[in-house]
Coordinates of C-alpha atoms and ligand atoms in Angstrom, one line a residue:
X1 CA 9.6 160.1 13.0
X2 CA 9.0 161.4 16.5
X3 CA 8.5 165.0 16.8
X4 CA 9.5 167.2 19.7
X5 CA 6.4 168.7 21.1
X6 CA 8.0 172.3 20.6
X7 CA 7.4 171.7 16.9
X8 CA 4.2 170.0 16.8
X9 CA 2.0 173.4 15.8
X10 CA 4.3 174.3 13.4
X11 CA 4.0 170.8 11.7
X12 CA 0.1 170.5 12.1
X13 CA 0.7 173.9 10.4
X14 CA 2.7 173.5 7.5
X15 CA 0.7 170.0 6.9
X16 CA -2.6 172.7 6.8
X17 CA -1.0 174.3 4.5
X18 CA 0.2 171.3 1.8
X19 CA -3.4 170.9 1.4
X20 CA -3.6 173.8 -0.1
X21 CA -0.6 175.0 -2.0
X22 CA 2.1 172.7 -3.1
X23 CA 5.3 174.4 -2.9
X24 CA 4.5 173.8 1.1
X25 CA 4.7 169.9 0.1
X26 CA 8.2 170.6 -0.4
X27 CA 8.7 172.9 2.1
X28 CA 7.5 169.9 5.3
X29 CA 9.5 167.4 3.1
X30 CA 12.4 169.9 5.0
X31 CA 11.2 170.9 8.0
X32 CA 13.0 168.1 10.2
X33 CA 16.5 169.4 8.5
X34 CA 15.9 172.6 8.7
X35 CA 14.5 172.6 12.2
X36 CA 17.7 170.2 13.4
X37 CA 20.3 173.1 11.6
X38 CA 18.9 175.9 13.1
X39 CA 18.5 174.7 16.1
X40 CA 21.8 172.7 16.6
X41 CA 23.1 172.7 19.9
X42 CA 27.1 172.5 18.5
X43 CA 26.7 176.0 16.9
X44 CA 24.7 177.7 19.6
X45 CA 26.6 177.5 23.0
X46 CA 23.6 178.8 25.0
X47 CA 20.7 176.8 22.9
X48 CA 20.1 174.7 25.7
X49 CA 20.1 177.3 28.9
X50 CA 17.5 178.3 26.3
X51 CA 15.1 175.4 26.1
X52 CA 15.4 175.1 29.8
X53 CA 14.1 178.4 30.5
X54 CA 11.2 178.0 28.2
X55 CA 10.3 174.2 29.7
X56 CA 10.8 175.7 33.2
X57 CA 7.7 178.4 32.7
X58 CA 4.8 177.0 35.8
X59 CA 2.0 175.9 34.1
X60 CA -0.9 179.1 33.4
X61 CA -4.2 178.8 34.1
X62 CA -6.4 178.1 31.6
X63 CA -8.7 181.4 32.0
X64 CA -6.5 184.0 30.5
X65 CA -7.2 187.4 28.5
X66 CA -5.2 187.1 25.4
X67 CA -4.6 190.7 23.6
X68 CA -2.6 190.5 20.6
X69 CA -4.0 193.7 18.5
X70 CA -2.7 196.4 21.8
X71 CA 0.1 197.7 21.8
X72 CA 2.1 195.7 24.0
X73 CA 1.2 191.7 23.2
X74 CA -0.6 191.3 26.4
X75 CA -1.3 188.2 28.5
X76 CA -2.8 188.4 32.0
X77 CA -3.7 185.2 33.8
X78 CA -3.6 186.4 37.6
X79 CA -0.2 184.7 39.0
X80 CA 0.7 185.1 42.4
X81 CA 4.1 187.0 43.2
X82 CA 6.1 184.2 43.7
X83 CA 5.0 182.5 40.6
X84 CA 5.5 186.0 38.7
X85 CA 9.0 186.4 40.1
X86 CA 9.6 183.2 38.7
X87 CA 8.3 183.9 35.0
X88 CA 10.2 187.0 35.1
X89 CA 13.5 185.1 36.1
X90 CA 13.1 182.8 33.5
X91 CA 12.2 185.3 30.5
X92 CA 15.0 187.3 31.8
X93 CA 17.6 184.1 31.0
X94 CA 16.5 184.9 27.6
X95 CA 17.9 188.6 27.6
X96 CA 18.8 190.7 25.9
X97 CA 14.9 191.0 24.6
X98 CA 15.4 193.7 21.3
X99 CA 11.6 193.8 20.3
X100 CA 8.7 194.1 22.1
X101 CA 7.2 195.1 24.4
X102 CA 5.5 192.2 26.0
X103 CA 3.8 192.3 29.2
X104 CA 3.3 188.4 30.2
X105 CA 1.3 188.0 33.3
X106 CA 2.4 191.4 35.0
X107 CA 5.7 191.2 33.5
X108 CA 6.6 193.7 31.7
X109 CA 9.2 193.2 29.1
X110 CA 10.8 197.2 28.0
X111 CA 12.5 196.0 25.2
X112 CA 14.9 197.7 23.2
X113 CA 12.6 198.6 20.4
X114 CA 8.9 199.9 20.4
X115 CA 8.3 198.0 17.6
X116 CA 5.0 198.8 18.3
X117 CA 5.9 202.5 16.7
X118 CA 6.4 200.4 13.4
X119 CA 3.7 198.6 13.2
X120 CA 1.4 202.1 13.9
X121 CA 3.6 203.4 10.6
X122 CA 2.8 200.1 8.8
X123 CA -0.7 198.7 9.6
X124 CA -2.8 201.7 8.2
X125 CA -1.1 201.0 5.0
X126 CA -2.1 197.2 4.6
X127 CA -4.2 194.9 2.8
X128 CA -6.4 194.1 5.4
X129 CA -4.7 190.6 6.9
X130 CA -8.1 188.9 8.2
X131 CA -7.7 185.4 6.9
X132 CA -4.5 186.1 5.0
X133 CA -1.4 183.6 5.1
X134 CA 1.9 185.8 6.2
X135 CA 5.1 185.1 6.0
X136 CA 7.6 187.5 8.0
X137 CA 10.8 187.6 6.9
X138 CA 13.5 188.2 9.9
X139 CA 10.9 188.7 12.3
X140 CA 13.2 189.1 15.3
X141 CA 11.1 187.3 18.2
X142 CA 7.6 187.4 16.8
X143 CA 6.2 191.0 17.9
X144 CA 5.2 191.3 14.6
X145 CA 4.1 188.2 14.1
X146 CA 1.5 188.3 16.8
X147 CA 0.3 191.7 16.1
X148 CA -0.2 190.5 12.7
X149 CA -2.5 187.2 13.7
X150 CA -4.0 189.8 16.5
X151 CA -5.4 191.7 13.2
X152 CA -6.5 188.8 12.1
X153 CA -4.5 186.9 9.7
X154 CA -5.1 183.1 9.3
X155 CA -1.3 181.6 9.1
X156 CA 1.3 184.3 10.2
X157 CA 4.9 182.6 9.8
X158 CA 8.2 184.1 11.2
X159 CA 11.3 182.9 9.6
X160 CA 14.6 184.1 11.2
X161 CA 17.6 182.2 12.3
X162 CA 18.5 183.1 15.5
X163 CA 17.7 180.4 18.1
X164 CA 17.7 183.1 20.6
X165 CA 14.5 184.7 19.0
X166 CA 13.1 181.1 18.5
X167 CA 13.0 180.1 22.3
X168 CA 11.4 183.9 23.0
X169 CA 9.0 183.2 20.5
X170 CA 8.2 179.9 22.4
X171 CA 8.2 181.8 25.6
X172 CA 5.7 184.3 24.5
X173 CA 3.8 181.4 23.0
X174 CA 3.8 179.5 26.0
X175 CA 1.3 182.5 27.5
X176 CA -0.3 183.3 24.6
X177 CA -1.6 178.9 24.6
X178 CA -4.5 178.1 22.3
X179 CA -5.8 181.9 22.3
X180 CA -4.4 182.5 18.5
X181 CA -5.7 178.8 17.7
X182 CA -2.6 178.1 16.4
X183 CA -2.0 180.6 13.6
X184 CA 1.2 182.0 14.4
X185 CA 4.5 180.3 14.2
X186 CA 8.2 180.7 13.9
X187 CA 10.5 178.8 11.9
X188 CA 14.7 179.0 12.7
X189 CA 15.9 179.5 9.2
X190 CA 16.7 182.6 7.0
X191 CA 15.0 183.6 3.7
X192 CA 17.6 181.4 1.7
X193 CA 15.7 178.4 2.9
X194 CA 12.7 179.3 1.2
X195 CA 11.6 176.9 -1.5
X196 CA 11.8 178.3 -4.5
X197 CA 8.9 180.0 -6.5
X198 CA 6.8 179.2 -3.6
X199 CA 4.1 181.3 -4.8
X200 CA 1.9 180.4 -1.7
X201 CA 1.9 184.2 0.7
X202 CA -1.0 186.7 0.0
X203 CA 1.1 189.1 2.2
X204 CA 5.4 189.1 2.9
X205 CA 6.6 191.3 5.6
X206 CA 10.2 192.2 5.2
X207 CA 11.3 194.9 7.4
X208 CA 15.0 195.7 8.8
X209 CA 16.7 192.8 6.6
X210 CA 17.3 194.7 2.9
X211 CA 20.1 196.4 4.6
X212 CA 21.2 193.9 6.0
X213 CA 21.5 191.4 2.4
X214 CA 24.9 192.0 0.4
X215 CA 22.7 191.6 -2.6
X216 CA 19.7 193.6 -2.4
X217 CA 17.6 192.6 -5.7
X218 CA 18.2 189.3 -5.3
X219 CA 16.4 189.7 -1.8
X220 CA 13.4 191.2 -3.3
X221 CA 13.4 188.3 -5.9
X222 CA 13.2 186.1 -3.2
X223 CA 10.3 187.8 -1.4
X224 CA 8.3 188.3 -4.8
X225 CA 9.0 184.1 -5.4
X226 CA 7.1 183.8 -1.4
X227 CA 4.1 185.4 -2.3
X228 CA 1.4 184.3 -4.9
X229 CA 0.5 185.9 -7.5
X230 CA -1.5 189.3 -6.7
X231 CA -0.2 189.3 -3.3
X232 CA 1.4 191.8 -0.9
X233 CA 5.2 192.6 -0.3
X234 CA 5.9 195.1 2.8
X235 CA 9.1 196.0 3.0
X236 CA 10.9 198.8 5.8
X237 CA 14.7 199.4 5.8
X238 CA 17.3 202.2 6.4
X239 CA 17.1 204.7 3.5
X240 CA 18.9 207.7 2.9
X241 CA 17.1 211.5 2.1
X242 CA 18.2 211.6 -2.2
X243 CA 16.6 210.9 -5.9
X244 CA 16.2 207.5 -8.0
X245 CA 20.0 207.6 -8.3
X246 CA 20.9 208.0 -5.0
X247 CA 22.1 204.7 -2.8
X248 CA 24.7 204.7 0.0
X249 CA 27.4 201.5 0.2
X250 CA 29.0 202.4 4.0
X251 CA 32.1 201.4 4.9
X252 CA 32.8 198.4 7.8
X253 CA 30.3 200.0 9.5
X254 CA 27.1 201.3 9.9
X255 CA 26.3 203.1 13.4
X256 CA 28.2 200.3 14.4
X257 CA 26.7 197.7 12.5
X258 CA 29.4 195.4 10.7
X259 CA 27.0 194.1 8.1
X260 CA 25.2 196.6 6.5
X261 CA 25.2 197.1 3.2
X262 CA 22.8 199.2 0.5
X263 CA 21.2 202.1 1.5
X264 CA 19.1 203.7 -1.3
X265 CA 16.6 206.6 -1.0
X266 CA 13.2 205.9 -0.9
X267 CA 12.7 206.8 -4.8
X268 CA 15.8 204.3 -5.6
X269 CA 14.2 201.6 -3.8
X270 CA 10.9 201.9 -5.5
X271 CA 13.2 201.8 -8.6
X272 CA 14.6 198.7 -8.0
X273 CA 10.5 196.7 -6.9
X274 CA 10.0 198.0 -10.2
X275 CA 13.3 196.5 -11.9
X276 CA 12.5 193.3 -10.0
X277 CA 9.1 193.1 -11.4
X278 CA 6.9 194.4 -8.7
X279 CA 4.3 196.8 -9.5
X280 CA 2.4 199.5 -7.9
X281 CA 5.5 200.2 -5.8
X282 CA 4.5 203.3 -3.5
X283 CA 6.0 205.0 -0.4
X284 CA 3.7 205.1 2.6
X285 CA 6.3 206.2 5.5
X286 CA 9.6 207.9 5.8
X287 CA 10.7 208.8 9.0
X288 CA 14.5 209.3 11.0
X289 CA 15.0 206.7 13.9
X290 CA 14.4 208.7 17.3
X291 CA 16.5 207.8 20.2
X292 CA 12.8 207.2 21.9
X293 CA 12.3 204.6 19.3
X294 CA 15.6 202.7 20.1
X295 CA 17.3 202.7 23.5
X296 CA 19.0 200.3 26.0
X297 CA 16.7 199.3 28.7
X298 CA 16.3 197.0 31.4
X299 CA 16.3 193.8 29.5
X300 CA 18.7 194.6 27.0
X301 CA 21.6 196.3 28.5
X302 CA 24.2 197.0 25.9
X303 CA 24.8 199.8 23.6
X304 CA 22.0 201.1 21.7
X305 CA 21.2 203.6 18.9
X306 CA 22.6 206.8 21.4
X307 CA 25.7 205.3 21.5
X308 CA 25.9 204.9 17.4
X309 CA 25.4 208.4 16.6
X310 CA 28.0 211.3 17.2
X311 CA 28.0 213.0 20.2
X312 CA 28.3 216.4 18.7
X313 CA 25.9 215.9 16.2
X314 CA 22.5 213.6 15.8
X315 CA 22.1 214.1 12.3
X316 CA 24.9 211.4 11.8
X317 CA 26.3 207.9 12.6
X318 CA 29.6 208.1 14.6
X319 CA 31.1 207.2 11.2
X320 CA 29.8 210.6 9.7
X321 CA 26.7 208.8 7.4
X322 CA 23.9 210.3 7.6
X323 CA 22.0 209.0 11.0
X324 CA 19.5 206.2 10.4
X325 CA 16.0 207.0 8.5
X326 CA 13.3 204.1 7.8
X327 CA 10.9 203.8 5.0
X328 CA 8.3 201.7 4.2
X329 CA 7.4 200.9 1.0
X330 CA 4.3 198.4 -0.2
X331 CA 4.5 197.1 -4.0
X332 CA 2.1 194.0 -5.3
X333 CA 3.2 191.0 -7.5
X334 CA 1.6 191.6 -10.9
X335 CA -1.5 189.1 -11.0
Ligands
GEK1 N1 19.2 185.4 6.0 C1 18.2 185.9 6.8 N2 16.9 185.7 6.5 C2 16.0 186.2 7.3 N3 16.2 186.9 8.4 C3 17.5 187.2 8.7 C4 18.5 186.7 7.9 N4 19.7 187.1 8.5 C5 19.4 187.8 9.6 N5 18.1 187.9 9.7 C6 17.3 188.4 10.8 O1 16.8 189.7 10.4 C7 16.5 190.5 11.6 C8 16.8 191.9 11.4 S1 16.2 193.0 12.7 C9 14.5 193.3 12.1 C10 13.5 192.7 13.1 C11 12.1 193.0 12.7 N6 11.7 192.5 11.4 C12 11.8 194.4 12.9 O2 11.5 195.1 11.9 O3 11.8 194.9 14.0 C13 17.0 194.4 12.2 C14 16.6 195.6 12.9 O4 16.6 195.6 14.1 O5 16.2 196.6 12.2 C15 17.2 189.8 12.7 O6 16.3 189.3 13.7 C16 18.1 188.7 12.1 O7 18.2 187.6 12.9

């Protein structure tokens, strides 16, 4: 089987990994499926303006500093203008860019997010990740991802299918080179893909997908079936202020959103870790959304969270829910 260079890391990666746990065995035995369907040029129209981009980034030099644990994933390898006019060209045929920020050899990449403001609510919470296996679970492009390896974790793996965030992944990758010696890696597919009972993460990020799942335990029962036994589930999504009873089913639409679904309070959701089978389910963050925190800009042009609320009243979505509020919430599968 010849293997597209773009994939080589991710298969000298999963191989790494068969050695040690088996379910990953399975898991390769898929890869070249899985990588073909989520990256198939028939259902993405603009897969392969995509790939060009990426293939079209000059050659860096080799002397680069590499900072993956600041808050913007930083790369600076001294371009010259014209050269740095034309990275930012190409990253820019990526748009629009939703998390970040980046700054890639003086480009600086405002994205939609600061998903940096997460990761300050989440990492002081954390089993420390030095030499931990992750897996994030609808990692968007990989911010996460990186700032995970950048605190020190040994095999940090994004799954999400969008072949948009794919090819920024490999366009971040393709400055970050060898500096993370090949620990961090994204794979095209969604949780379903999975194997099951893979038992194999010490730590499972899942953060702004719950919401997003029409069944919400079974999502949890997925993540608990990623990591091994012991190991650490991380989970942030959209929660509403209430008790253990309390969980909101919106209509069409969340601040605009066609496809969200359960919304429980904070105390709920720890209810349901626990009904899953998780233990030592606890609350470490509960915050509203500011307008700081999400916002078009520059690189990502269209509506953002300012144009989802009502105009006469923050407090709610411009369908009259209550406006979005984020918690994170850590629990442990039992040993
Ligand atoms: N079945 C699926 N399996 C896995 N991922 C999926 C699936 N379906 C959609 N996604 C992916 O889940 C991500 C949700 S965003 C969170 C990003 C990051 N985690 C963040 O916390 O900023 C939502 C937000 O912005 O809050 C998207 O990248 C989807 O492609």
């Amino acid at each position: 089987m010849s293997i597209p260079d773009v994939h080589r890391p991710l298969y000298h990666a999963f191989l790494d990994q068969a050695c040690i746990s088996r379910g990953f065995d399975t898991w390769l035995a898929r890869l070249p499926e899985q990588l073909a369907r989520g990256l198939d040029p028939k259902r993405y129209g603009d897969l392969k303006a995509w790939e060009k981009a990426v293939a079209k980034l000059p050659p860096l030099p080799e002397a680069r500093r590499v900072q993956l644990d600041a808050d913007s994933v930083t790369v600076e390898c001294g371009l010259d203008d014209a050269r740095r006019r034309q990275c930012e060209n190409l990253l820019r045929a990526l748009a629009p860019w939703r998390k970040g920020p980046y700054r890639l050899s003086g480009v600086t990449i405002d994205t939609e997010w600061r998903s940096d403001w997460k990761w300050q609510r989440v990492a002081p919470h954390l089993a420390p990740l030095h030499g931990r296996r992750v897996l994030d679970v609808g990692g968007g492009n990989g911010y996460h991802a990186w700032r995970m390896s950048g605190a020190g974790a040994a095999f940090t793996l994004v799954i999400d299918p969008s072949p948009r965030f794919f090819w920024q992944f490999q366009a971040v990758r393709h400055f970050v080179g060898d500096a993370d010696s090949g620990r961090t890696h994204f794979l095209p597919v969604g949780i379903e893909d999975v194997p099951d009972e893979l038992a194999a993460f010490d730590t499972v990020f899942s953060m702004g997908v719950l919401y997003h799942r029409p069944s919400p335990l079974e999502h949890l029962l997925q993540l608990k079936a990623a990591l091994r036994p012991g190991g650490e589930l991380v989970l942030e999504t959209l929660v509403v202020r209430g008790d253990d009873t309390t969980v909101l089913l919106p209509g069409e639409r969340y601040a605009a959103m066609p496809n969200v679904y359960f919304l429980p309070s904070s105390a709920a959701l720890v209810g349901w870790l626990e009904r899953c089978g998780f233990e030592n389910a606890r609350v470490v963050d509960e915050a509203d959304t500011s307008l700081d925190e999400q916002r078009a800009t520059d690189w990502m042009t269209f509506q953002s969270l300012a144009d989802f609320l009502d105009p006469e009243d923050a407090t709610r979505t411009r369908e009259g829910y209550p406006a979005p509020r984020r918690a994170v919430v850590i629990a442990n599968r039992p040993a």
